[in-house]
CSV table of C-alpha atoms and ligand atoms in Angstrom, one decimal:
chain,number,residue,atom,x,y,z
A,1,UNK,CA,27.9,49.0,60.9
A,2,UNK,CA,28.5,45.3,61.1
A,3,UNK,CA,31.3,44.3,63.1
A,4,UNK,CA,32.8,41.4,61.7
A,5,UNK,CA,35.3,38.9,63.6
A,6,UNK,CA,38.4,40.4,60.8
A,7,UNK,CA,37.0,44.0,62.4
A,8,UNK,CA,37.5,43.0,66.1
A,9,UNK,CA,40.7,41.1,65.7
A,10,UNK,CA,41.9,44.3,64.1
A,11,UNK,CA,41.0,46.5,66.5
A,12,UNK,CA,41.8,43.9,68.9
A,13,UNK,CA,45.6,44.3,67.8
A,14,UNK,CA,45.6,48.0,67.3
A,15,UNK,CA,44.9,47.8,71.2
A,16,UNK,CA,47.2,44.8,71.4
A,17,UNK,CA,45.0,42.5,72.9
A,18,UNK,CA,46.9,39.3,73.1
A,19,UNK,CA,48.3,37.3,71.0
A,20,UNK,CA,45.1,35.8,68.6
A,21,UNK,CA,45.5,32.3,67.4
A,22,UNK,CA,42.7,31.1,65.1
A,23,UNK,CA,41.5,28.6,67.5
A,24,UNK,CA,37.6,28.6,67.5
A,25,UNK,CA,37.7,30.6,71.2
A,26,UNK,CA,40.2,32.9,70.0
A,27,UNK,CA,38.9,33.6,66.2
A,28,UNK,CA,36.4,36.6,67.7
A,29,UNK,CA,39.3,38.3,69.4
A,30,UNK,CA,37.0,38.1,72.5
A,31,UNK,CA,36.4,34.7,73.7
A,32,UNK,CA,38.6,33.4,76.4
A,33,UNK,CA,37.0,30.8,78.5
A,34,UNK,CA,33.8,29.4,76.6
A,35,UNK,CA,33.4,26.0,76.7
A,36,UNK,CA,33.5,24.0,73.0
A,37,UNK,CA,29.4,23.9,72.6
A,38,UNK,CA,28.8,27.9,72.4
A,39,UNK,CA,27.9,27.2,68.3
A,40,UNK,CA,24.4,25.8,67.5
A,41,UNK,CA,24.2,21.9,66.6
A,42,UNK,CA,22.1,21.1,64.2
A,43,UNK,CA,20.8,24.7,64.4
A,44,UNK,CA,20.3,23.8,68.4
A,45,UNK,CA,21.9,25.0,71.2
A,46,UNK,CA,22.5,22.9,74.2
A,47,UNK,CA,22.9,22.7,77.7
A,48,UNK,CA,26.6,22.5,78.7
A,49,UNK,CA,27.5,20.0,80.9
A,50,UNK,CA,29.2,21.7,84.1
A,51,UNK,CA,31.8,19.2,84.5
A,52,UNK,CA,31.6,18.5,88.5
A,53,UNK,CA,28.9,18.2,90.5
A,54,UNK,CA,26.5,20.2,92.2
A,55,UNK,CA,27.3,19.7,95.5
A,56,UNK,CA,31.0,20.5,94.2
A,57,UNK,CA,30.8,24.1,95.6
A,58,UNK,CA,29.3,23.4,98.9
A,59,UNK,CA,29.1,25.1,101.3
A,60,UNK,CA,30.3,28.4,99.7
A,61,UNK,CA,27.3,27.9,96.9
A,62,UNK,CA,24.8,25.1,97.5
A,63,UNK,CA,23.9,22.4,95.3
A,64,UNK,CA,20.3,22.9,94.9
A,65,UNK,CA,21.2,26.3,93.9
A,66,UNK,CA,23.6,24.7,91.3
A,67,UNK,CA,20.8,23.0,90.3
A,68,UNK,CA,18.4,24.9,90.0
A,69,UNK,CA,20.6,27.7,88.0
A,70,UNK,CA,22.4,25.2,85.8
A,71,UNK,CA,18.8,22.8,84.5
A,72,UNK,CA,16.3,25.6,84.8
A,73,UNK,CA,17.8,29.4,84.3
A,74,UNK,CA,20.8,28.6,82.3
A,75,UNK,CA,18.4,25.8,80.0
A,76,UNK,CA,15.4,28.8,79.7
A,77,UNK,CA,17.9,31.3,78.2
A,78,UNK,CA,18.8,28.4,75.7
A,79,UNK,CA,15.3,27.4,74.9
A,80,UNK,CA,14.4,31.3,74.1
A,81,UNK,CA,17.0,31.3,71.9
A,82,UNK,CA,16.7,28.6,70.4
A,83,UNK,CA,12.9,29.8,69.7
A,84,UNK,CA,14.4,33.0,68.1
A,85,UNK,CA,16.7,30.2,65.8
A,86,UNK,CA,13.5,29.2,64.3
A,87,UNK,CA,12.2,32.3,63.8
A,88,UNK,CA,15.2,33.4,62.0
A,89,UNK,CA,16.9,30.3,59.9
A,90,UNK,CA,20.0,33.2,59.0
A,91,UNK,CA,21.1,32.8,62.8
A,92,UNK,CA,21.6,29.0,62.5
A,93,UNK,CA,24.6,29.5,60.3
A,94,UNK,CA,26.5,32.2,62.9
A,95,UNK,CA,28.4,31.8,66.3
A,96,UNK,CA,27.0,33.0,69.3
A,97,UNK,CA,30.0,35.3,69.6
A,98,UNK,CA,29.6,36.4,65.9
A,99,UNK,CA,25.4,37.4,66.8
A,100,UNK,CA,26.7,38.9,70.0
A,101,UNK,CA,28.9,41.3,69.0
A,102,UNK,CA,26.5,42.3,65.9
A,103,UNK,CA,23.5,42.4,68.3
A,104,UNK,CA,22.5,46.0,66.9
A,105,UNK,CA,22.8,44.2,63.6
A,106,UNK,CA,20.4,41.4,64.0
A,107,UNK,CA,16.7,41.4,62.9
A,108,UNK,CA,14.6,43.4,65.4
A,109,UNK,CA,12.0,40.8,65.8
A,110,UNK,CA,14.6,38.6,67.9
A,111,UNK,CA,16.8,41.2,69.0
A,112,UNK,CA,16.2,41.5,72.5
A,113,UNK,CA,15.6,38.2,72.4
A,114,UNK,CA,18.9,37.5,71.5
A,115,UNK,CA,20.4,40.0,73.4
A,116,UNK,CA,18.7,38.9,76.7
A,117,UNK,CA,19.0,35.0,75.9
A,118,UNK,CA,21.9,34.7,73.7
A,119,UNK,CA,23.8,36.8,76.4
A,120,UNK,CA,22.3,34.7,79.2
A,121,UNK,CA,23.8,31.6,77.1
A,122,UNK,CA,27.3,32.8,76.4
A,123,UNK,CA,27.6,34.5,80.0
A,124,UNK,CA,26.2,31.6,82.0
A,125,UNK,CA,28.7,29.1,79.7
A,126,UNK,CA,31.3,30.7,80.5
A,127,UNK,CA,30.4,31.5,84.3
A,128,UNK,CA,31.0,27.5,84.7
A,129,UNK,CA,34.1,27.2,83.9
A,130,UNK,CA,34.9,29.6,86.0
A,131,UNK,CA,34.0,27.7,89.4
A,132,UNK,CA,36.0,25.0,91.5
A,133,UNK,CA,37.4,25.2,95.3
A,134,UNK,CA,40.5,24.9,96.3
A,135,UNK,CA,42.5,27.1,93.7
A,136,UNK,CA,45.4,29.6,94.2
A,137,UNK,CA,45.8,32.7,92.3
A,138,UNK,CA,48.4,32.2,89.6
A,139,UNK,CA,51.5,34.4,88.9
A,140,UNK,CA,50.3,35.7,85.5
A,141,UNK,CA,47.6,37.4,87.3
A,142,UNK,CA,49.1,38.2,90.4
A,143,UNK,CA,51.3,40.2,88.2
A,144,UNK,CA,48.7,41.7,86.4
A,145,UNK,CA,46.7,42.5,89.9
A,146,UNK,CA,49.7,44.1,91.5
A,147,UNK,CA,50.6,46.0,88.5
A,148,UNK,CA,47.0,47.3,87.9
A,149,UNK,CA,46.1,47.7,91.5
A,150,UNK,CA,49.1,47.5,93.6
A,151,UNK,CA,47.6,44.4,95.3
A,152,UNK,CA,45.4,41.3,95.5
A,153,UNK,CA,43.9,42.9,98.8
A,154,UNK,CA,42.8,46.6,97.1
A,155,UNK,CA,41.4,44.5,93.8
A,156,UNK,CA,39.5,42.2,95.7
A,157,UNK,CA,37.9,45.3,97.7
A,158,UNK,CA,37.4,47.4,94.5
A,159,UNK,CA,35.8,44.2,92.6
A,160,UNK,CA,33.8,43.7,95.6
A,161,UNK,CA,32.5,47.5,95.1
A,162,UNK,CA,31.5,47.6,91.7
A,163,UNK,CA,29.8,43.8,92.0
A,164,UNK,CA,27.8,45.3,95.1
A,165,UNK,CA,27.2,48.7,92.9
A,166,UNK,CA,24.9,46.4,90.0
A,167,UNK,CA,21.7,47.6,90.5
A,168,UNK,CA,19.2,44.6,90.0
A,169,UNK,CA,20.4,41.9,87.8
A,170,UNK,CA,23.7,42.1,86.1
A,171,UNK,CA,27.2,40.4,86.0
A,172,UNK,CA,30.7,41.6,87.1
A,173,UNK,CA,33.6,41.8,85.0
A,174,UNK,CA,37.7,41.8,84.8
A,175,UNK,CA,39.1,42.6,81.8
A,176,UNK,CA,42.7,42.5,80.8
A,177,UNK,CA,43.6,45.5,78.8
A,178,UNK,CA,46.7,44.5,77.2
A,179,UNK,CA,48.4,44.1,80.2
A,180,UNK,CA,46.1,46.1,82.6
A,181,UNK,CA,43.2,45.3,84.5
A,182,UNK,CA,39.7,46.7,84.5
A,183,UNK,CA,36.7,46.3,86.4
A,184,UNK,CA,33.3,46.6,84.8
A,185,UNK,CA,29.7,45.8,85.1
A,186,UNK,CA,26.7,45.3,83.1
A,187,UNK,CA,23.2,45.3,83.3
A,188,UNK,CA,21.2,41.9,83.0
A,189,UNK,CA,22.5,39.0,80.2
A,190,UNK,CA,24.7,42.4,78.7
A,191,UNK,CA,28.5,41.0,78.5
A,192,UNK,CA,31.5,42.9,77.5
A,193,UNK,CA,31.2,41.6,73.8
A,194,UNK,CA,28.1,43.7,73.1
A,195,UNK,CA,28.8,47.1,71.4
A,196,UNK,CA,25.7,48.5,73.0
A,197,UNK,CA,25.9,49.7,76.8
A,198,UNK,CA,29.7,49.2,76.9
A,199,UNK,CA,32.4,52.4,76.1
A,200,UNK,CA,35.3,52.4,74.0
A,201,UNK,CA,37.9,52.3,77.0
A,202,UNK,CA,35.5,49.2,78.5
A,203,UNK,CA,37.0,46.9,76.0
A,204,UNK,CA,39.3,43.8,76.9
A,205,UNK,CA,40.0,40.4,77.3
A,206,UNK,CA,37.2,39.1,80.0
A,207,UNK,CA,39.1,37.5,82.7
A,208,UNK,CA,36.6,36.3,85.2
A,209,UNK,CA,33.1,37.5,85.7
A,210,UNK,CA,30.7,36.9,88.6
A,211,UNK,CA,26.2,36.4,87.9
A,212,UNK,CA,25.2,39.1,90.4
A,213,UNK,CA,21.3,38.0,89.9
A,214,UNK,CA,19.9,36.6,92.7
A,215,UNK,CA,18.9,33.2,91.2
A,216,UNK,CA,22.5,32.8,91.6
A,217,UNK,CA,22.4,33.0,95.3
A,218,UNK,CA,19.2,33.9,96.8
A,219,UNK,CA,18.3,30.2,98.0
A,220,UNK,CA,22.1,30.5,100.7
A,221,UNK,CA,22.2,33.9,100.9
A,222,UNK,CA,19.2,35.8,100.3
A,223,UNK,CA,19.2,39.8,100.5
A,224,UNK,CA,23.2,39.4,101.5
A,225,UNK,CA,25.0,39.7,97.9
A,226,UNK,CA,28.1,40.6,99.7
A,227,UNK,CA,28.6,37.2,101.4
A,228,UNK,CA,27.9,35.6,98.3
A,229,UNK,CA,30.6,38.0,96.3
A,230,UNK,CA,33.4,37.3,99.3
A,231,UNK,CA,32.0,33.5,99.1
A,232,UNK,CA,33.1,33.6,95.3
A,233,UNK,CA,37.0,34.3,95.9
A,234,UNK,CA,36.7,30.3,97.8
A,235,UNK,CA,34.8,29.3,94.7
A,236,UNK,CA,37.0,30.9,92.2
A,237,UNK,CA,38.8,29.1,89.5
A,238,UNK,CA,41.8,30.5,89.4
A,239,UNK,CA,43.7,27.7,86.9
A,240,UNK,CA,41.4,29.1,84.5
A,241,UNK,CA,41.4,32.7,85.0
A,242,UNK,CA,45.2,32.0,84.6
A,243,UNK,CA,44.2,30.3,81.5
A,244,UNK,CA,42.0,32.8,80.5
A,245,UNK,CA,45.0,35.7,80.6
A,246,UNK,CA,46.7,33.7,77.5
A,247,UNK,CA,43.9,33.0,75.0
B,301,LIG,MN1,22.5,33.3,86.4
């Protein structure tokens, strides 16, 4: 069955997800920090600009790393799906969010594609925003950590876990259920918007999220993704995730 964004917000306030404005980031009931840009132009998506520099991360992630997974992995996903666009002129007219969350919906000559690629899109978009040094946790979530897991120390070591359980590719999650917190993971360019691969109680407001595929830190860190995870709480934009808790 199609889920349509007046389905998700629904069930989104049966679980009492937030409070949903109709803002184009809030209108799916999901989105919480995607960049303006995540909706085709022109039936055309684009590269998002990152908004600082590569080097801006150094030395807990390196710029040519940056580099490299900003202008080449990030642009590939878009340029597969863009190629699945032109297969299927339907898609042009839909948000990213709106194909996302319909994935099972979508025709099955681009699904995986869109699956794979759209995913890689939406998750590496949002990924960005999530990145700049020199931030404090804020109170909203400190609240939310403490009331979830009793305190920033045991989250940290239980999001460490579960980011060093991924096997192969995959991405980290923290979701806010209506006022408690969750970890979760998922496999490759999956993201918690997808209705495959992710249960019922998995549901929530993505908070953060960390890319646990080596592309994302191979270059600094090679076979060492635990340095790279512990490297990412120095990295961590935490204005946004306090953002993030209030779209
Ligand atoms: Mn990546």
């Amino acid at each position: 069955m199609k889920t349509t964004r007046k389905d998700f917000i629904k069930s989104a306030a049966v679980l009492g997800i937030g409070s949903l404005s109709m803002s184009l980031q809030a209108k799916s009931g999901f989105i919480s920090a995607a960049p303006e840009g995540i909706k085709p132009v022109n039936g055309k998506y684009s590269l998002p600009a990152l908004g600082y520099a590569y080097n801006a991360l150094e030395p807990f992630i390196d710029a040519r790393t940056m580099e490299i997974h900003h202008t080449k992995h990030h642009q590939a996903y878009i340029n597969k799906l863009n190629e699945a666009m032109e297969k299927e002129p339907s898609l042009k007219n839909m948000e990213l969010e709106e194909i996302l969350m319909n994935i099972q919906a979508q025709p099955e000559s681009v699904r995986s594609v869109l699956r794979n690629h759209g995913g890689g899109h939406w998750n590496h978009s949002y990924f960005w925003t999530l990145l700049k040094t020199n931030t404090q946790m804020g109170p909203k979530f400190t609240k939310l950590v403490n009331n979830s897991f009793g305190s920033t120390e045991a989250f940290k070591k239980e999001f460490e876990k579960q980011a060093m359980r991924v096997f192969g590719s995959g991405w980290a999650w923290v979701l806010d259920q209506n006022g408690k917190l969750i970890i979760i993971t998922t496999p490759n360019q999956d993201n918690p918007m997808m209705e495959m691969g992710v249960s019922p109680d998995q549901k929530g407001k993505p908070l953060l999220g960390i890319d646990i595929w080596e592309h994302a830190y191979y270059l600094k860190y090679q076979n060492k993704r635990a340095d790279y995870v512990n490297a990412f709480w120095s990295v961590l934009n935490w204005d946004q995730v306090e953002q993030n808790i209030n779209k």
